[in-house]
Coordinates of C-alpha atoms and ligand atoms in Angstrom, one line a residue:
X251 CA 0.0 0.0 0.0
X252 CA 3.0 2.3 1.0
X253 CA 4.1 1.6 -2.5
X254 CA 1.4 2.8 -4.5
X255 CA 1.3 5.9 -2.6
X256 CA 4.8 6.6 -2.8
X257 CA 3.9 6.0 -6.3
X258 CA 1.1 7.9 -6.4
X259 CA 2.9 11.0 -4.8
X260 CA 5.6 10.7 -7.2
X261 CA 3.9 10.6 -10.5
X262 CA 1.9 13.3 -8.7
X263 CA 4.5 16.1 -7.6
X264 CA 6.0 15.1 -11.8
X265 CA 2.8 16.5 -13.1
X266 CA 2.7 19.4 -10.7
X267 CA 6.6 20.1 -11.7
X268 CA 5.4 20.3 -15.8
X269 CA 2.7 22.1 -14.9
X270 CA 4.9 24.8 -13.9
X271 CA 7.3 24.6 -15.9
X272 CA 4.7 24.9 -18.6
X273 CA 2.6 28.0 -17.0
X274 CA 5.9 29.7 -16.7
X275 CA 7.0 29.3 -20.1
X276 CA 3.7 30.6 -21.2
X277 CA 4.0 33.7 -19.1
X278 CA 7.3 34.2 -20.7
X279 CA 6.2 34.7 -23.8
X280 CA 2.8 36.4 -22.7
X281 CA 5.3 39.0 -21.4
X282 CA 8.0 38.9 -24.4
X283 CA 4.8 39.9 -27.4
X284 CA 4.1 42.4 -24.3
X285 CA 7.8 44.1 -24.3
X286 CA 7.6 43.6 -28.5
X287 CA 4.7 45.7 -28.7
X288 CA 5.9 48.2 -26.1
X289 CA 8.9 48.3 -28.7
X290 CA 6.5 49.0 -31.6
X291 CA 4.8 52.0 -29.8
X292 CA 8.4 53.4 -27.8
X293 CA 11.1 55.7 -29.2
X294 CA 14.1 54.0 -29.3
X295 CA 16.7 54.2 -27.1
X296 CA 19.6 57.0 -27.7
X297 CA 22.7 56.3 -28.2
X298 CA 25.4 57.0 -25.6
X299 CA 28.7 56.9 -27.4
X300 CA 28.0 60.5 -28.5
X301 CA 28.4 61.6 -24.9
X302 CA 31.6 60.2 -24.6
X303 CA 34.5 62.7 -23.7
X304 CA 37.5 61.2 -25.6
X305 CA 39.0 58.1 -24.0
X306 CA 36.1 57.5 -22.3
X307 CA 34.4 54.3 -22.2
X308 CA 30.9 52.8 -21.9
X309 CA 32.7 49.6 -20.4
X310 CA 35.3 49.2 -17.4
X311 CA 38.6 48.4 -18.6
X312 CA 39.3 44.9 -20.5
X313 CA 42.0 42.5 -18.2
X314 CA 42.2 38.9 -20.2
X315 CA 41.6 35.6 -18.5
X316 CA 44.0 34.7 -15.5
X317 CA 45.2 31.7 -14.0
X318 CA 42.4 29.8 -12.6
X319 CA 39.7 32.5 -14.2
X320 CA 36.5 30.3 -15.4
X321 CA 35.4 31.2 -19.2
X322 CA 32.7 29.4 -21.2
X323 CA 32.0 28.5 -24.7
X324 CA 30.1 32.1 -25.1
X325 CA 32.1 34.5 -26.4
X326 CA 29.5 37.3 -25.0
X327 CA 29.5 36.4 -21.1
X328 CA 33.4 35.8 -21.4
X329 CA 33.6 39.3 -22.6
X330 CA 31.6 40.3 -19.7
X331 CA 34.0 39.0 -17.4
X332 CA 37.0 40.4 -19.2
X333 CA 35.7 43.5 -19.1
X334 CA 34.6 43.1 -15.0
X335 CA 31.2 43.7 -15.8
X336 CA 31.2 40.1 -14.6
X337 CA 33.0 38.7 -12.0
X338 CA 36.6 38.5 -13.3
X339 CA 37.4 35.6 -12.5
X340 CA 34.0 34.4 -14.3
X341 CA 32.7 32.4 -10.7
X342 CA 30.0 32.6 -8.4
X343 CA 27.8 34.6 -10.1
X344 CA 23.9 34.9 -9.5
X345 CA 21.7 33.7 -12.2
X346 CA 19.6 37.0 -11.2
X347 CA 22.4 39.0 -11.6
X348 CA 23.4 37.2 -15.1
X349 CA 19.9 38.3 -16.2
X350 CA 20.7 42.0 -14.9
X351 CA 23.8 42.7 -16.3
X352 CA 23.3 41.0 -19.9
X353 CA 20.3 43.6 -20.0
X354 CA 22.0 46.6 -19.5
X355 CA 25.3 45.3 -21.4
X356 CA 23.5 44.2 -24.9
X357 CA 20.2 44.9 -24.3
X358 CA 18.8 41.6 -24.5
X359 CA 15.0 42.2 -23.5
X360 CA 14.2 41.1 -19.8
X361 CA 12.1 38.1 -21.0
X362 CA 14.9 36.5 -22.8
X363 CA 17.8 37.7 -19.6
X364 CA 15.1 35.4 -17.3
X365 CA 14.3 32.8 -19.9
X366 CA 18.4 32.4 -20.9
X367 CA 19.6 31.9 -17.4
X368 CA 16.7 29.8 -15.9
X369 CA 17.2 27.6 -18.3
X370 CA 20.9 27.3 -17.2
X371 CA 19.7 26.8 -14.1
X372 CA 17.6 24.2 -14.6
X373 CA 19.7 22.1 -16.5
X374 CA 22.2 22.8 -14.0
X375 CA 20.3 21.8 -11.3
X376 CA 20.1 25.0 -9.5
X377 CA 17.7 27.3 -8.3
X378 CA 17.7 30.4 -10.7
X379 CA 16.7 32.6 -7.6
X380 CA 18.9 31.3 -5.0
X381 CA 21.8 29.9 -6.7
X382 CA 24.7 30.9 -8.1
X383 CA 27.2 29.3 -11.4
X384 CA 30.9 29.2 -12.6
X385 CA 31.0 30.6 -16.2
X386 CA 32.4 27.1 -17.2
X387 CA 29.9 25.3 -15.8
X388 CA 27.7 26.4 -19.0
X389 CA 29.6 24.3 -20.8
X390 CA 27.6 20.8 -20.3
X391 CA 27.4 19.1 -23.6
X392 CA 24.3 18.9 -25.7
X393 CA 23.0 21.1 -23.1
X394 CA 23.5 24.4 -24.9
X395 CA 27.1 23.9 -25.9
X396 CA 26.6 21.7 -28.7
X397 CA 29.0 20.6 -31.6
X398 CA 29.5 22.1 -35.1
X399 CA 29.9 25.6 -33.5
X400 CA 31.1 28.8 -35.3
X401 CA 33.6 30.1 -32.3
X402 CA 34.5 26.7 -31.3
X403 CA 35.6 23.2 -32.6
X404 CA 33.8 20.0 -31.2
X405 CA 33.7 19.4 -27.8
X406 CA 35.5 15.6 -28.4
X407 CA 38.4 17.5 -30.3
X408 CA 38.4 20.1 -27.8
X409 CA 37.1 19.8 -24.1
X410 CA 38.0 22.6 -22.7
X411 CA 35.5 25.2 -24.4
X412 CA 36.6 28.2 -22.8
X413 CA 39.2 29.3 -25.4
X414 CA 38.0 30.3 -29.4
X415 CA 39.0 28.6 -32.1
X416 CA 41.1 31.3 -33.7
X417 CA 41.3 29.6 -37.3
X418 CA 37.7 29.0 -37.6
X419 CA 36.8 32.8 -36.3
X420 CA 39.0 34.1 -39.2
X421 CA 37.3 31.5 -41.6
X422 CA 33.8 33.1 -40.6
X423 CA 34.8 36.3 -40.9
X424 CA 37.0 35.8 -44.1
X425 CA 33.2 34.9 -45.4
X426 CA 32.2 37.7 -44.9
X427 CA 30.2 39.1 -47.8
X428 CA 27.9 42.1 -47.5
X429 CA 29.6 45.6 -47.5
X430 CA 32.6 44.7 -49.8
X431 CA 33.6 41.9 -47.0
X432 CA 33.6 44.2 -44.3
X433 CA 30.0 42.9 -42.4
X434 CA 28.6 39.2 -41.8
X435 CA 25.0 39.0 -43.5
X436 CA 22.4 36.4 -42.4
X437 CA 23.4 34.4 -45.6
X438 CA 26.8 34.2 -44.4
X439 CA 25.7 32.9 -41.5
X440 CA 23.5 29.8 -42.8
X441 CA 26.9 29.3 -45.1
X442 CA 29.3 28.6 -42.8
X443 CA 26.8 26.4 -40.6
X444 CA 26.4 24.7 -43.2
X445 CA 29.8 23.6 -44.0
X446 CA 31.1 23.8 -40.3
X447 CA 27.6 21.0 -40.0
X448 CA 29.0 19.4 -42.7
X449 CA 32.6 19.1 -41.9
X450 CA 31.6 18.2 -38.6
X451 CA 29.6 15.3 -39.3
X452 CA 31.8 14.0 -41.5
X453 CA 35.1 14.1 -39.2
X454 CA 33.7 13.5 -35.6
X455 CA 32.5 10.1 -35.5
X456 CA 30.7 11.0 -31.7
X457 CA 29.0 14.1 -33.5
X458 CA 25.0 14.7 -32.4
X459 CA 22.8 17.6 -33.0
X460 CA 19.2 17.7 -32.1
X461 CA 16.9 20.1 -33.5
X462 CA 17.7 22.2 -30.1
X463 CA 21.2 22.1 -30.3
X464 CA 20.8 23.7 -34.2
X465 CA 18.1 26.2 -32.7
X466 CA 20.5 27.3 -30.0
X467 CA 23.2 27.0 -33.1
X468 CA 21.6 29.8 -35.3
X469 CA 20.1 32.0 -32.2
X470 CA 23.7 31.7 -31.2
X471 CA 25.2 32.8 -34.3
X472 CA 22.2 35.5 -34.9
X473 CA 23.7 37.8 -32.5
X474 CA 26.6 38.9 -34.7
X475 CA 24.3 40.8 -37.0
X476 CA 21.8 42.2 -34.4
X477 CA 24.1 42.9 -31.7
X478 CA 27.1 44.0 -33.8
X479 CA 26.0 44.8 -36.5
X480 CA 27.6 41.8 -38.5
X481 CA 30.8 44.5 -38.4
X482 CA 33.5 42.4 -39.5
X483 CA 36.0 44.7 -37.8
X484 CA 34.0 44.8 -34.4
X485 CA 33.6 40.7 -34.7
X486 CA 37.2 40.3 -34.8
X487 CA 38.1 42.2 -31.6
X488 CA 34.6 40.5 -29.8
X489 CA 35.4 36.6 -31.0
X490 CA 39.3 36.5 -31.2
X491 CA 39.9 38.3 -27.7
X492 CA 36.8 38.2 -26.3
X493 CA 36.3 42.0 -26.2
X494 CA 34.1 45.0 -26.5
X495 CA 35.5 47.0 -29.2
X496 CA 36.6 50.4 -28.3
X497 CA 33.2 53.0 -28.1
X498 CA 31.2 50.0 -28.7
X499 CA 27.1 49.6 -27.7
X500 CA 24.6 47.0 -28.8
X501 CA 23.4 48.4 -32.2
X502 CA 19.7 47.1 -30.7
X503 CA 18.3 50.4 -29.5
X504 CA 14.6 49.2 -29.1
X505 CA 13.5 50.7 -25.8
X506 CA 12.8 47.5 -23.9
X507 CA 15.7 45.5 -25.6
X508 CA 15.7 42.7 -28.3
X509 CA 12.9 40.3 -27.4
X510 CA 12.8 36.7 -27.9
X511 CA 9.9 37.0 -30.7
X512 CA 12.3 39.2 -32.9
X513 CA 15.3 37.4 -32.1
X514 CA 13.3 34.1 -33.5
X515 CA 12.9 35.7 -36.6
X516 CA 16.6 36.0 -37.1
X517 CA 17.5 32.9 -35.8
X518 CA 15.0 30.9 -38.4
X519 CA 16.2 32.6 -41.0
X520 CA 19.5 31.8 -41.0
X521 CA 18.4 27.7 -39.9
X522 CA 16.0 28.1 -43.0
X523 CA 19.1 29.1 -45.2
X524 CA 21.2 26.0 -43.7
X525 CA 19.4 23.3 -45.9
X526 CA 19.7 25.2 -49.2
X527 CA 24.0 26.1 -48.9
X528 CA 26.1 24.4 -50.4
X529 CA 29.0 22.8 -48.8
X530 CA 32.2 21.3 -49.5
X531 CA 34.6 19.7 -46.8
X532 CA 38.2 20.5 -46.9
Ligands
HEM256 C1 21.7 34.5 -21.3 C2 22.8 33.9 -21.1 C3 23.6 33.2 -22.0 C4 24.0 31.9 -21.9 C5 23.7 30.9 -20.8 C6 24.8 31.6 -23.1 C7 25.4 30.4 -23.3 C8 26.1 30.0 -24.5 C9 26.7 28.7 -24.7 C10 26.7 27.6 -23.8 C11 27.3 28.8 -25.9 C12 28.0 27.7 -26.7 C13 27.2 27.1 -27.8 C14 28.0 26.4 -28.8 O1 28.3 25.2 -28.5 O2 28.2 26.9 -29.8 C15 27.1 30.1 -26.5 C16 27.6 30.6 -27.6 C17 27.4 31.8 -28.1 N1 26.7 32.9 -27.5 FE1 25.9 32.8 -25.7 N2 24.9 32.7 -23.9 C18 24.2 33.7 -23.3 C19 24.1 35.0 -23.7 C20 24.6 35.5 -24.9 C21 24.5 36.8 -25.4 C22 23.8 37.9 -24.6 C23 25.1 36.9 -26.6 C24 25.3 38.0 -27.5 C25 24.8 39.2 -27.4 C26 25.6 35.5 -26.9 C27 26.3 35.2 -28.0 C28 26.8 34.0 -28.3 C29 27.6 33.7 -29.5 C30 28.0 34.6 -30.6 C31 28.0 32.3 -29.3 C32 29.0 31.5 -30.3 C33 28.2 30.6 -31.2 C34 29.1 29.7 -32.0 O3 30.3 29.5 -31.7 O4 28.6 29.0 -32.9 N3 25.3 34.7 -25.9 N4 26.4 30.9 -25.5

């Protein structure tokens, strides 16, 4: 009898836990078409770089990784720390204060700075509230680090994530196509998946990648163009040293930040693109 109950109080507190999990995702996204249409009706934000007094900067100084610093396979919250936006030595940072901070640094909407790092937590184990998480600690396989990145080689041929691969940054940026060569275009992007998929399929006999891991791929991947700007100059200073170009700010103005329906759109057209590049394998 004690069985059945345990059972019973098992399968029980499982269908409470989706439950939640599923009336929180849905208030997510209730609140991110909220934010998008505050967008639509809001001026944008200005611009502060015009306020600037020469050698002034919107970000505190850069300092690279030290000894025993923890860095991930994102190239965006590594930058954080190098700049000391984030701890510097990348560790015991707040989920809450992860969602904070990538606000005001890229202006990432709210809804996407909770929905990012909760589900960090979560895989993680963690409660996003309470808890806290070492930069490398992201870097669970297949969780959102995934293989046939654009900043990274596989996770078999390379473990330790925390570093960019420097030849295959300059083969994304070298590219480069829009502007004479000088900015990344969505096309661009869907190109180079599709041969870093390719290449990676065909040379890492452990390689995997769900439909998730591809999403995560080309949201990934979309941020170049909508946070940078695709600028292949600015790219090369944020993926080879993980740094925020001199006088840079997020080239998303929108008053409440980029939310996660707009980012989608970007993020499906360059997976859309994917199955119709060509590819060859060197
Ligand atoms: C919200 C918290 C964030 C988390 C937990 C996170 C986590 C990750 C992880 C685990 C990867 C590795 C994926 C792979 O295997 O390629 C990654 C890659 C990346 N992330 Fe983030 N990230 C976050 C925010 C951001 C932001 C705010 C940006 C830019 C504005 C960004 C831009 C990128 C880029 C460009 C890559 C490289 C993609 C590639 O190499 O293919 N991330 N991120």
């Amino acid at each position: 009898m004690s069985r059945i109950f345990g059972a019973l109080k098992g399968a029980l507190s499982g269908l409470l836990s989706t439950l939640s999990k599923i009336l929180s995702t849905g208030y997510v996204f209730t609140w991110d078409f909220g934010l998008t249409f505050i967008n639509l009706v809001t001026p944008n934000k200005k611009s502060r770089i015009g306020t600037l007094s020469d050698g002034e900067s919107l970000w505190p100084p850069y300092v690279p990784p030290q000894e025993g610093d923890s860095r991930c396979s994102c190239p965006a919250l590594n930058a954080m720390a190098n700049h000391g936006i984030l701890p510097h030595d990348g560790r015991n940072i707040k989920f809450t204060e992860l969602s904070k901070l990538i606000h005001e640094t890229y202006n990432f909407a709210p809804s996407f700075c909770y929905f990012v790092p909760n589900y960090a937590a979560d895989f993680l184990g963690r409660d996003y509230k309470t808890d806290t998480m070492d930069l490398n600690d992201l870097d669970v396989h297949n969780c959102i680090e995934h293989d046939a990145s654009l900043t990274r080689w596989d996770a078999k041929k390379s473990p330790d994530q925390s570093k960019p691969a420097l030849e295959l940054v300059h083969a994304l940026l070298a590219n480069a196509t829009g502007d004479g060569g000088k900015t990344l275009t969505v096309e661009d992007l869907s190109r180079f998946t599709a041969i870093r998929r390719a290449h990676s399929k065909a040379t890492n006999g452990q390689f995997t990648l769900s439909s998730n891991s591809k999403f995560f791929g080309s949201s990934n991947s979309g941020t170049l163009v909508l946070f940078f700007g695709g600028k292949v100059d600015d790219l090369k200073i944020f993926l080879t040293e993980e740094r925020l170009p001199e006088r840079w700010e997020s080239t998303v103005r929108s008053r409440t930040g980029m939310t996660m329906a707009l980012f989608n759109i970007t993020a499906a057209k360059i997976e859309s693109g994917i199955a119709g590049a060509k590819t060859h394998v060197e």
